[in-house]
Short mmCIF file of C-alpha atoms in Angstrom, two decimals:
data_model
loop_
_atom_site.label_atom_id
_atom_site.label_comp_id
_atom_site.label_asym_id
_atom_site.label_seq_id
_atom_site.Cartn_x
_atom_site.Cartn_y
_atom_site.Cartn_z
CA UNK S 1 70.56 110.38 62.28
CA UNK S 2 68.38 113.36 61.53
CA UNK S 3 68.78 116.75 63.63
CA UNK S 4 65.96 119.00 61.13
CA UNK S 5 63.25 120.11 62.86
CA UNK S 6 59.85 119.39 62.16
CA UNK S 7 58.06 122.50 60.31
CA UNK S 8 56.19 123.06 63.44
CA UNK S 9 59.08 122.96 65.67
CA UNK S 10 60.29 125.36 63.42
CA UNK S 11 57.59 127.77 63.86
CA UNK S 12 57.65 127.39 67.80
CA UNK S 13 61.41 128.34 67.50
CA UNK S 14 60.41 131.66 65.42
CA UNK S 15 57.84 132.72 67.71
CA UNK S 16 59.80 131.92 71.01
CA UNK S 17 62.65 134.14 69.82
CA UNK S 18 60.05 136.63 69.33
CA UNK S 19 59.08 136.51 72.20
CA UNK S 20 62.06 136.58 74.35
CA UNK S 21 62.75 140.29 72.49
CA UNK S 22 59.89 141.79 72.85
CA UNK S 23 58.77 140.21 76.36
CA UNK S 24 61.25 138.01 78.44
CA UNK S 25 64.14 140.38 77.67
CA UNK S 26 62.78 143.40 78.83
CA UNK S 27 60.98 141.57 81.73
CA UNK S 28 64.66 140.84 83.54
CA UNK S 29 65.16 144.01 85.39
CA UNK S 30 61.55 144.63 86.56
CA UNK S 31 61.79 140.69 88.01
CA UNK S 32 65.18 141.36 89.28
CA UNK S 33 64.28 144.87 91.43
CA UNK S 34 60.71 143.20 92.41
CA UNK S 35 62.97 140.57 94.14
CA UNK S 36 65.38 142.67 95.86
CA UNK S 37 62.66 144.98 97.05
CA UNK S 38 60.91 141.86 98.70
CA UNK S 39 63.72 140.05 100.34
CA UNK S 40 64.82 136.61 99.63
CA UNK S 41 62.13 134.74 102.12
CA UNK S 42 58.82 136.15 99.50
CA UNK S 43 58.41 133.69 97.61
CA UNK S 44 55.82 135.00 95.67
CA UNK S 45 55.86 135.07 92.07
CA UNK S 46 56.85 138.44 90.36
CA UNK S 47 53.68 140.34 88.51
CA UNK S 48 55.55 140.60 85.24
CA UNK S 49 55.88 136.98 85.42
CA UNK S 50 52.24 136.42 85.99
CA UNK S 51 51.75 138.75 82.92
CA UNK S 52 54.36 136.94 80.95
CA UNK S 53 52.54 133.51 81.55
CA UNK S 54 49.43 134.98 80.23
CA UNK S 55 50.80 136.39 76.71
CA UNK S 56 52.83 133.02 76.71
CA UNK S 57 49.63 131.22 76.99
CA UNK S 58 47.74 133.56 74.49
CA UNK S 59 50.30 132.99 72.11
CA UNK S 60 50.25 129.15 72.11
CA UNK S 61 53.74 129.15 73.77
CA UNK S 62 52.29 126.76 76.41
CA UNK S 63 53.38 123.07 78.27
CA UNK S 64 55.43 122.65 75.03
CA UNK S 65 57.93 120.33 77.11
CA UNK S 66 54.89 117.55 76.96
CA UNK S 67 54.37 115.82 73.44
CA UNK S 68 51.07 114.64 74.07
CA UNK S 69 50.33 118.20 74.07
CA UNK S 70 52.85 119.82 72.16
CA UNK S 71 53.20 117.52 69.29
CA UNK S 72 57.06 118.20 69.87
CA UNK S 73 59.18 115.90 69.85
CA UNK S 74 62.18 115.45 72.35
CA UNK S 75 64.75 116.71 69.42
CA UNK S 76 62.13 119.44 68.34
CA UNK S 77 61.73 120.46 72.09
CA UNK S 78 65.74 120.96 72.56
CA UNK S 79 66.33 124.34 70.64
CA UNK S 80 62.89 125.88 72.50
CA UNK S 81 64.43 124.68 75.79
CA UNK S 82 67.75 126.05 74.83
CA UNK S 83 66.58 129.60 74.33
CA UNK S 84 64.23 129.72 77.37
CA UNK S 85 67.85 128.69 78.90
CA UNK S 86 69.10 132.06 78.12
CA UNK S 87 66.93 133.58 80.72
CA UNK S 88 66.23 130.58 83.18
CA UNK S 89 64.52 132.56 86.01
CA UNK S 90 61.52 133.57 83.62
CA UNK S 91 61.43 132.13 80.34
CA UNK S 92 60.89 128.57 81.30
CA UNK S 93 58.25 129.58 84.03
CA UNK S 94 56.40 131.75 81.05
CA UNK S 95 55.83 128.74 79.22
CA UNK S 96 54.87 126.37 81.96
CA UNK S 97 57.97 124.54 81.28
CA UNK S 98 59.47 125.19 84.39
CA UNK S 99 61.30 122.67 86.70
CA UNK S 100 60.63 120.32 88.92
CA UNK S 101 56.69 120.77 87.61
CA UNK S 102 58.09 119.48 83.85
CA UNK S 103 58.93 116.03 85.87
CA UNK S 104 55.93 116.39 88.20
CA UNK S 105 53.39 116.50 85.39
CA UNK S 106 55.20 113.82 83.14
CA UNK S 107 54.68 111.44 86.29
CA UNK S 108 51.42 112.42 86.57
CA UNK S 109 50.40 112.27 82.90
CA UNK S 110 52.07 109.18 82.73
CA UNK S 111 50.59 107.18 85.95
CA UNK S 112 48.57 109.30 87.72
CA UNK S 113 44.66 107.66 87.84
CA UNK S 114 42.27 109.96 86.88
CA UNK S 115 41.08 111.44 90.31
CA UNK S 116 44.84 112.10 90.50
CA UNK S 117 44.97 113.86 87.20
CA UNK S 118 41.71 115.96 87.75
CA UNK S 119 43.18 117.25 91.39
CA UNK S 120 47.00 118.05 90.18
CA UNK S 121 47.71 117.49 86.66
CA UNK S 122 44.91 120.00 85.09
CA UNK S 123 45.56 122.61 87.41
CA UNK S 124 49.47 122.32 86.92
CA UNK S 125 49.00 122.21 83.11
CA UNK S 126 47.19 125.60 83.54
CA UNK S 127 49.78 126.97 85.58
CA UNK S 128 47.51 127.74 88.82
CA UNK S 129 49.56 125.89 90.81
CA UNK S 130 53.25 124.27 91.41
CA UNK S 131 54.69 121.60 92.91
CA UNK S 132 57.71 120.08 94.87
CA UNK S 133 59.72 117.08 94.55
CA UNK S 134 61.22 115.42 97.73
CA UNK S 135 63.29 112.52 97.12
CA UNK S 136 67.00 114.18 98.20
CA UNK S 137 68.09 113.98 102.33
CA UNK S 138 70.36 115.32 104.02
CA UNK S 139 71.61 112.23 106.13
CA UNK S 140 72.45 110.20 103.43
CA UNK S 141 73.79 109.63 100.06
CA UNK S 142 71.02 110.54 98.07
CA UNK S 143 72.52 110.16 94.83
CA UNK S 144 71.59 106.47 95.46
CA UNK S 145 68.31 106.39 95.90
CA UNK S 146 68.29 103.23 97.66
CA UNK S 147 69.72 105.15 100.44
CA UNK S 148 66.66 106.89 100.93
CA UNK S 149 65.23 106.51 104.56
CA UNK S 150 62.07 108.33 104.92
CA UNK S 151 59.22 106.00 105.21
CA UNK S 152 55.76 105.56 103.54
CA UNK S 153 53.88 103.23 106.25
CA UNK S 154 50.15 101.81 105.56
CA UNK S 155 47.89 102.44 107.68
CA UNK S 156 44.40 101.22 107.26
CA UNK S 157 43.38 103.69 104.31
CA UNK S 158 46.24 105.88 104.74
CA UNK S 159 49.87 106.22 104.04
CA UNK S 160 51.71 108.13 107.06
CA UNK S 161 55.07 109.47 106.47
CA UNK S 162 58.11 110.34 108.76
CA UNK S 163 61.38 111.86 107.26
CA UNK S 164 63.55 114.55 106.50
CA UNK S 165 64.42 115.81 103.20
CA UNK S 166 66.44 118.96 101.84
CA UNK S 167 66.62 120.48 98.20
CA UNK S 168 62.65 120.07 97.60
CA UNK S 169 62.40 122.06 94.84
CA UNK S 170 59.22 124.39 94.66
CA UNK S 171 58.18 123.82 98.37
CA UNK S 172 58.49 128.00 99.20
CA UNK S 173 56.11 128.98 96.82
CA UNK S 174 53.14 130.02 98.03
CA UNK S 175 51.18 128.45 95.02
CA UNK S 176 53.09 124.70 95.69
CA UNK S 177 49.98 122.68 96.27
CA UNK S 178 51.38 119.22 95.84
CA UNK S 179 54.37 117.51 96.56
CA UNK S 180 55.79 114.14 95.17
CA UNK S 181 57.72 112.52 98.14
CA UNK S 182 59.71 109.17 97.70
CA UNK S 183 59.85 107.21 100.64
CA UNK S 184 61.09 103.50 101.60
CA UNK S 185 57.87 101.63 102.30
CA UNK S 186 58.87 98.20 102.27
CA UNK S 187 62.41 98.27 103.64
CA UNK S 188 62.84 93.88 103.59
CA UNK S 189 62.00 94.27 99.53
CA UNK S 190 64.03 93.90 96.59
CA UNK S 191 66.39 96.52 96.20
CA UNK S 192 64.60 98.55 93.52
CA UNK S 193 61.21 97.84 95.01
CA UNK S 194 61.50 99.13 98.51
CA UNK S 195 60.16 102.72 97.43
CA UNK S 196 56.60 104.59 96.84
CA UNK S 197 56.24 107.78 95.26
CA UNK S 198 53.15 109.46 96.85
CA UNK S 199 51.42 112.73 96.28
CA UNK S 200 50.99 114.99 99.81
CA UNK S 201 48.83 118.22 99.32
CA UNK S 202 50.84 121.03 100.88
CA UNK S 203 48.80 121.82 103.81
CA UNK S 204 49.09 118.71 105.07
CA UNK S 205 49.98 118.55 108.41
CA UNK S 206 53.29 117.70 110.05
CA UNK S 207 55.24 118.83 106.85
CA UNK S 208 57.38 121.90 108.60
CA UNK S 209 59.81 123.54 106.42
CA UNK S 210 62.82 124.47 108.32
CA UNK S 211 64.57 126.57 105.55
CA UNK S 212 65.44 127.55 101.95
CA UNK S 213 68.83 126.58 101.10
CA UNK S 214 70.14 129.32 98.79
CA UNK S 215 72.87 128.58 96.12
CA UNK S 216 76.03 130.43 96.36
CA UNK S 217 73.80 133.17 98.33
CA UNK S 218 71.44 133.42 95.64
CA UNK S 219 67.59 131.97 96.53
CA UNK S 220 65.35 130.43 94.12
CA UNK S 221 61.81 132.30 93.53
CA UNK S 222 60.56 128.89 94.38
CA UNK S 223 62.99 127.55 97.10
CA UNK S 224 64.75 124.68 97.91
CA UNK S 225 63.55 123.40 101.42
CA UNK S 226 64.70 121.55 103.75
CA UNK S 227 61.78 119.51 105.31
CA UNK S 228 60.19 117.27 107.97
CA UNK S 229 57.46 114.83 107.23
CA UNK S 230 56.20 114.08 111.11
CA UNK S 231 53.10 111.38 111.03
CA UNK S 232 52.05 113.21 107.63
CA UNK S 233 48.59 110.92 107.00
CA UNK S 234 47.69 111.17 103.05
CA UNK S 235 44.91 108.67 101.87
CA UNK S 236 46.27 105.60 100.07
CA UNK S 237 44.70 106.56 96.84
CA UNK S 238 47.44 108.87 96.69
CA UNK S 239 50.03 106.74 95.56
CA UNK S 240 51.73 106.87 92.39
CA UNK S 241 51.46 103.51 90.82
CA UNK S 242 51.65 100.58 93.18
CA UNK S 243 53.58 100.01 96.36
CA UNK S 244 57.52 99.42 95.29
CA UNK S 245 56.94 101.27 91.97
CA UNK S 246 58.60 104.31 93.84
CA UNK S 247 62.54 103.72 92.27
CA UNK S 248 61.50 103.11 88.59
CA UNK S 249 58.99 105.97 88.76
CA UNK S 250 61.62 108.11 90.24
CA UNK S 251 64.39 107.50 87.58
CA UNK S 252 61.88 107.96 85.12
CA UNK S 253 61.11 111.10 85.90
CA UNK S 254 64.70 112.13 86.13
CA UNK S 255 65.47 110.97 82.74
CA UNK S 256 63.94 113.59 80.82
CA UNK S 257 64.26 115.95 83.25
CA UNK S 258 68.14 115.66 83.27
CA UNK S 259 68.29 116.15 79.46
CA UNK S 260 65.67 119.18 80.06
CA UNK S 261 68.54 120.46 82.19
CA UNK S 262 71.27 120.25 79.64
CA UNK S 263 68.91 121.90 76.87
CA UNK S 264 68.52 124.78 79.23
CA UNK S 265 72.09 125.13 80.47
CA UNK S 266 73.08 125.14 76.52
CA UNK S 267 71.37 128.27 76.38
CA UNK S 268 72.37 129.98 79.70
CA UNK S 269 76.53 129.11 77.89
CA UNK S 270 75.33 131.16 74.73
CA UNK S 271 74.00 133.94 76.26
CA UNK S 272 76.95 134.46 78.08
CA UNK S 273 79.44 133.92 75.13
CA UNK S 274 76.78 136.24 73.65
CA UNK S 275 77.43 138.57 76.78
CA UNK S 276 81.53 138.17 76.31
CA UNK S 277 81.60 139.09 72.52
CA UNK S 278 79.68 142.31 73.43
CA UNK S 279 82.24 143.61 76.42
CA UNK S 280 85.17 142.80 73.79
CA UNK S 281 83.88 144.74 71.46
CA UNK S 282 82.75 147.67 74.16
CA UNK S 283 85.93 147.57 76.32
CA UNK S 284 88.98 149.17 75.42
CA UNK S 285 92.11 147.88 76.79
CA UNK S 286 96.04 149.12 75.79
CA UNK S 287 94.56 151.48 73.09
CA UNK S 288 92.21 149.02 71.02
CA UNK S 289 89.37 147.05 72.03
CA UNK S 290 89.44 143.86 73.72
CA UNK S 291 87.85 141.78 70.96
CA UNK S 292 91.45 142.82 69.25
CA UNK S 293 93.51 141.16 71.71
CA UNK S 294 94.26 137.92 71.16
CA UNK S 295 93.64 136.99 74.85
CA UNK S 296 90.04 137.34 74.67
CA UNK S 297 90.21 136.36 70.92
CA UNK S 298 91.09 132.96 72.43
CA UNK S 299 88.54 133.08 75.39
CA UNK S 300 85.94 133.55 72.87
CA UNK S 301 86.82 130.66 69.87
CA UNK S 302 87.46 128.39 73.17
CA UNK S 303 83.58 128.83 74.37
CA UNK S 304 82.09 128.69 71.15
CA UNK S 305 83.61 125.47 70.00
CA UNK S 306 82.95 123.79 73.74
CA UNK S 307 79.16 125.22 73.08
CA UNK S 308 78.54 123.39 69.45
CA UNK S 309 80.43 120.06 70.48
CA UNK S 310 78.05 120.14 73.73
CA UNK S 311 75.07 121.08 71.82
CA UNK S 312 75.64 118.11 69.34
CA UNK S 313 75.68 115.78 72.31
CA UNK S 314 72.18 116.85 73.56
CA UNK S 315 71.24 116.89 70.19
CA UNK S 316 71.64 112.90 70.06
CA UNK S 317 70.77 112.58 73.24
CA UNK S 318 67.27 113.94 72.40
CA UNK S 319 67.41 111.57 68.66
CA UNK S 320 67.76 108.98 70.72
CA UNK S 321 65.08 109.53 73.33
CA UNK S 322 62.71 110.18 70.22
CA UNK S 323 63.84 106.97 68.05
CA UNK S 324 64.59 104.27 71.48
CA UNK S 325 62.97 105.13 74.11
CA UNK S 326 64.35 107.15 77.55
CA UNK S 327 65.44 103.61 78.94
CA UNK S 328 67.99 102.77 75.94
CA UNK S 329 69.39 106.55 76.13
CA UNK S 330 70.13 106.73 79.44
CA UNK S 331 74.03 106.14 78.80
CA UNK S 332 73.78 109.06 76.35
CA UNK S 333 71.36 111.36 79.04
CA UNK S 334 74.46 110.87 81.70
CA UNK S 335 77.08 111.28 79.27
CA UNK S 336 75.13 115.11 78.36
CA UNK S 337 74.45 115.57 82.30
CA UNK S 338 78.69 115.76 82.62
CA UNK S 339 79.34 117.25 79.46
CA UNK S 340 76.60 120.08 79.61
CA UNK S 341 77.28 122.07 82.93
CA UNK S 342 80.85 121.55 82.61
CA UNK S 343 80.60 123.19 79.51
CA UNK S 344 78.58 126.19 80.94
CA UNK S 345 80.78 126.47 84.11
CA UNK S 346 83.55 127.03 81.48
CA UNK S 347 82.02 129.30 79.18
CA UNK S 348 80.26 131.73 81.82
CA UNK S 349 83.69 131.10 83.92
CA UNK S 350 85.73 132.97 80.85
CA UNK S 351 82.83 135.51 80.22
CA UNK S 352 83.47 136.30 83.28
CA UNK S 353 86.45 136.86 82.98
CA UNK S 354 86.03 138.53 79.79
CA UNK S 355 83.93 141.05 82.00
CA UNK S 356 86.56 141.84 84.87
CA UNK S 357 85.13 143.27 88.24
CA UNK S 358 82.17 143.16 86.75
CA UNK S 359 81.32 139.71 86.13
CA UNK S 360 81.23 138.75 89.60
CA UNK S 361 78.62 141.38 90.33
CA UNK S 362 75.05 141.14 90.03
CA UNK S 363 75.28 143.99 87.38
CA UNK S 364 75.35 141.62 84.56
CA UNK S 365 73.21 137.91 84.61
CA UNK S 366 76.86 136.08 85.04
CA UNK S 367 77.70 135.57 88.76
CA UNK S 368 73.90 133.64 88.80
CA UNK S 369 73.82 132.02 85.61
CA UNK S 370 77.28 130.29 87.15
CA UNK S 371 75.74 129.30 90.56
CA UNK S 372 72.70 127.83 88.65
CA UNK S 373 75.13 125.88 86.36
CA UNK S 374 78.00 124.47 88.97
CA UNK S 375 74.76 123.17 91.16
CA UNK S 376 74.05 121.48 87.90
CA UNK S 377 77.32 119.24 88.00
CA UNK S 378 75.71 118.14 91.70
CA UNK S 379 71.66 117.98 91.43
CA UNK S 380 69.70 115.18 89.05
CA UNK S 381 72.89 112.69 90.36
CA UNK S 382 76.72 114.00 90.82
CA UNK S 383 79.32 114.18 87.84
CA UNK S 384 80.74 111.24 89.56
CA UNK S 385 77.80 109.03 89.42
CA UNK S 386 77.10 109.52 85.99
CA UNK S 387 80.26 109.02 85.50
CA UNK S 388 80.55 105.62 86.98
CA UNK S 389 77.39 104.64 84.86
CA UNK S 390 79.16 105.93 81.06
CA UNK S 391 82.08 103.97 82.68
CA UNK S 392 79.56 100.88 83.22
CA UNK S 393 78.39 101.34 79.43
CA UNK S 394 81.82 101.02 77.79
CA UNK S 395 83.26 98.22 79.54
CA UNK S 396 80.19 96.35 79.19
CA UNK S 397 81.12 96.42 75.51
CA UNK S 398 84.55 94.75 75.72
CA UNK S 399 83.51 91.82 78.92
#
């Protein structure tokens, strides 16, 4: 197996980092005051991010998650991913590479018919608008989705839709004009055809969103909602696919989305190993600095060899993707899923540390970039089921 990049993945990479320097960087104190000075329910997206997405865009730093537009491979798209990781509020929402959109617009490049990419993909491929996914509820065990119980019922030329869902990413933002919901809609089916994945416009009504769910206190720019679908009537050209195609759409979106994830939380572990080696060297402690001590000396050598061995597994991950196909990677996509937030939690966990009182403040990007990371370990499927399906991999080899 092959890691190089391709020459123009190469020059992506260049101009990213040049970009993060002179714009993203800078950007991170502006974004963080304009939030605080608004309260957690705006949802509105910051100016300088607005700005940012328009020098992204003029620079040709644009949708470079999608190959069809990119010309990126999934192994040439890790290392961009990875450094947009190091500042995950901004960066990936410069570049229009920002989650849950990435696996909206996949879907919908993928499957969508063409009234369905004229309406939602163009405009989310310019960035005027975002989207939700709501698939996750609170009642049941969502991390199988064959739990899920809201229901997609035909009705003449409609769909109507009755549920409640939680964690829809997106939904708060003013500029969500589409959601994806998955929904049982033929309950007596098959077990991996009883779901439909339709599209809802936002203003539909009877969707009422009862609440953002914050993480560890801190809210997303976009939200996570909790949400009731009441008799929500959508016309039945709206579906994605056909009836019972929900399931396999649904996993297929989370595929590359998950390893999306791990790219991203690669970076968010550098940056604060990059974040650590700076306080050691800036702190003094007993007489000498810290990054003399061979406490922190050990802190330090610990994170950076969890970072590269983690790395290296996203790294095939992503060969594998490129050379098989999503479907014959998914062992490998779960195994980096575990392996990748764990890491992080670990790594911001000692630069935190590293950083005393401090680290647990919001004076430095660690107490966030460590609620972002442990939700990790729980959204996109639970450690445990991912888990159970590297388990299911390796004893298939020996039966």
């Amino acid at each position: 197996m092959d890691f190089e990049l391709s020459p123009t993945a190469r020059d992506y990479l260049a101009r990213l980092n040049d970009f993060m320097d002179e714009y993203v960087y800078p950007a991170e104190d502006d974004y963080a005051s304009w939030r605080m000075e608004q309260g957690h329910n705006d949802h509105r997206l910051p100016p300088i991010v607005e700005s940012l997405k328009k020098q992204a865009r003029a620079q040709g730093l644009w949708n470079l998650f999608l190959p069809d537009v990119s010309g990126l491979s999934v192994l040439d798209y890790a290392p961009l991913a990875e450094v947009t990781g190091r500042s995950p509020d901004i960066a990936p929402e410069a570049l229009n590479c920002a989650a849950p959109d990435t696996g909206n617009m996949e879907i919908l490049h993928l499957f969508g018919t063409g009234e369905q990419k004229h309406r939602w993909l163009r405009p989310l491929l310019d960035g005027d608008i975002r989207s939700a996914f709501a698939m996750t509820e609170p009642d049941v065990a969502s991390s199988d989705a064959n739990n899920i119980a809201t229901t997609i019922r035909r009705d003449g030329d409609d769909y109507v839709i009755d549920g409640h869902k939680w964690w829809t990413s997106g939904i708060a933002d003013p500029n969500c004009a589409v959601l994806l919901v998955l929904g049982k809609s033929n309950p007596d089916g098959p077990r991996h055809r009883q779901h439909s994945l339709i599209l809802v416009p936002a203003d539909t009504p009877g969707i009422r969103v009862v609440r953002d769910l914050p993480i560890f206190g801190y809210h997303d720019q976009h939200g996570h909602g909790e949400v009731y679908f009441d008799e929500v009537r959508v016309p039945a050209a709206n579906l994605l696919g056909g009836e019972g195609d929900g399931f396999a759409l649904a996993q297929g979106r989370l595929g590359p989305g998950r390893i999306h994830h791990c790219m991203r939380v690669i970076g968010m572990a550098e940056r604060a190993l990059e974040l650590a080696c700076r306080r050691a060297h800036a702190r003094i402690a007993f007489g000498k600095p810290m990054a003399e001590l061979g406490a922190a000396q050990h802190q330090i050598a610990e994170c950076r060899l969890a970072i590269d061995q983690a790395r290296h597994l996203v790294l095939h991950a992503a060969w594998k993707i490129d050379k098989y196909g999503a479907k014959h990677a998914r062992g490998d996509i779960s195994a980096v899923k575990i392996v990748a937030p764990r890491v992080a939690c670990d790594v911001i966990d000692r630069a935190i540390q590293i950083h005393g009182g401090k680290g647990v403040t919001d004076d430095t990007p660690l107490a966030g970039l460590y609620a972002r990371a442990r939700a990790m370990r729980i959204f996109d499927g639970p450690d445990d089921v991912h888990l159970r399906s590297v388990a299911k991999n390796e004893l298939a080899k020996y039966s």
